[in-house]
Amino acid sequence: MSKVVKAVLDSSMTSMFIQVITLIMSMVVARMLTPEEVGIYAISSALAMILAEFKILGAGAYLIREKFICSEKIKSALGLTIIMSFGLGFFIIVSANYVSSFYGIDDSRYLLWIISLTFFISPYTSIPYALLTRDMDFSSQRKIKIWSSILNLFSTVIFILNGFSYYSIALGYLAAMICQFVLINFIFQSKMMEYVPSFRNMGPIFRLGIMTSIGSLLNRSNTLLPDIVIGKLGTPVQVGIFSRGLGFVQFISHTLGNGISAVSFSYLSSVRRNGGNLENAYVKSSTLFNSIATPTLLVAALLSLPAIRLLFGNQWDEAAEIASYLMIWAALRAFHYQFSGLLITLGRTSFLLAREVLCFTLIISSCFFLYDLGIKYIAIGFMASALFEFIFLTLLLKYLINLSVIDFLKGVFLNLTLGALCAAPVLVFKSVFNLEDFSELLIAALVFLYLPFAIFLFVTITKHPMKESLDFLKLKIFK
């Protein structure tokens, strides 16, 4: 087995396992803590989660992308990471009292102090982790992530059982970071790792990291803004409800996207290197991906209540309506799921920042101006912002790669039709029967059986381009 194939398999296995652990973690916390407790943690941790995007400032990416690295470059990368991480850690400690006063939540300061400790550990986890990535040592990474994720889960549960409430989430996260520190520095140590930092020649690393960090900051802010705004204008319970609905949608959309994100950038880069038509490649790959994503998200939108109850319990029923609207938001955003990979391929990363600024502006406007109508209207605002973003990106790609808007919209319409056909029987079932008369587990089992069959059936009926891929897959399996 080649090193590349082994790396892909290790990376995929790790991603799948982490997704499962994340889901289990969410289920456990949702059932053991109240919406108010979850909301208090979400409000308190939002600042730290946003600042976390700056703590390594591109040092990891620098070490991975550099053609040649030496001990001095590694020391400089470590030095820059120490400056940023330690500085942000001290900033969180100092600002904790102000955050606590701003939201009127006394315990916020203690939660932030706990989370700030992870910033002081970060330089000696992120740099050796980047070196393992450079060596394509995904096997070691898999073991580190798996053991730290398991420790996070079990330590969080133990703390909750001992009455630590929302502190348990922060303490579990801290335990996981300490576990990563021990594993990556003493058991799975990279031979290239340097432990004495240098504070010279940090300019190239800083220049690489500043733009990507700002883009990541804005991207991360889009999902944390509701916690910040609702936390100030509303109550921790509302934050907990919205956060749970958004988290459920993100879990599904990330699960759908994990497979394609691993190959999207490579595929588009390959097309460009070989002189292929980048426009056609983008349209085709988007149409194929959304033949799965659109039906799944639309069906999930109709069945959000039994899904929320099955995963998190009845105390989160209010999150179901939020999740239904946000599923539509995720479906609209999925039509340009490969936009980032395409822009990196083209070397036009400045437009990535423009996209994030647009999304940030639309989301924060939705949070501020629609809150008084109710938090479900913030979710509706998310839908409207996704539609605006979809139009903007389509026109931008017309300018950048001469995207055929007609061909692209044909693919979008075809996937919307496919999604509607798959969702229609579910809608009829909901109209005829009361879903509350059925076990949530039974509904989930029926959906897992129905959805693949429905997608295959309607792909065949509509002569969707996905049919060629399915026919090819069948040929390979039964050859």
C-alpha angles and dihedrals in degrees: 000000000000121000091244095052091046090050092051091049093047092048093048093047091050092049093050093047093048090050090054093047090047091053093048090048091052092048093049095046093045092053097042099042130050124242088254093055092048089047093053090053092046092051094045097046098044094089093050093046091054094047090048088076088069101043097094096025098204096311092125093048090048093055092046097047100041112105092217128020131184135185091271093057091049091049090049091050090050091048094053091046091051091051093049099039097043091044092051091044091055090044091056091049092050095043095045093092092050092050090049092051093044093057097031091235111130095194093057090086093057093047090051092048090054093047092046089066090068089063090062090053095045101084091059094048103038098048097048088042090055090050090053088051091051089053089047087236094155091150091069090043090053092054092046093050095044096050094043091048092050091049090049091054097046097041091050091051092047092050092048091050088052092055102258092132113187091357086072092072093053093044091049090051091049091050090052092051092050089050090052090049093054096043097045096045103038109023109023097026120164113236090224096056117124120197101191109079127220122209096200131095093019095137099093091049092048093050092050094046103043097069096041091046093051089050091048090046092055092044091051091045091059091069096036098047094082090056091050098044099038089045089060100037098035142016136295088248091060090048091051093049095048092042092052093050092047092045091053092051092047091051092055095043092046091049090052092046100044094084098047095041088063093058105024098085093042092049096050092044090051092051091051094046091051093050094249127152106276092190093056092044091054094048094045097046092045091051092049095047094048092050083076101029100049098051091043094051094044092050090046089052090058094046101040094118098058089039093052091046093048094049104033110013136249094293088076097055092119089061091064095075090047090051092050092058093042091053087063089048090053092046092054092048091049092067088075096034091132095050094105093049090049094050092049089050090052093045090236098127093148088075089057088061090048089054093051091048090052093049092046092052094048095046097047089047090053091050096049102038100038101041094091089060092055136278092272088066089057086059089049087051088055088056092051092048091051090052091051090047090050092054092045095050093046091054091043091055089049085061098040104042102007090251112198100239091195093054092045093049090049088059091047092049091047091053093045088052090049090049092048092050091051093045096045097077090048090051091050090049090051090050094051100038135039106240090209088068089066131069113257088226091055091050091050092050092050092049092050088053097040104044100060090045092048094048091049092046097048093040086059095044095048092042089234116186087244088073090073090054092048092049090050091049091050090050091053093047098047098034 
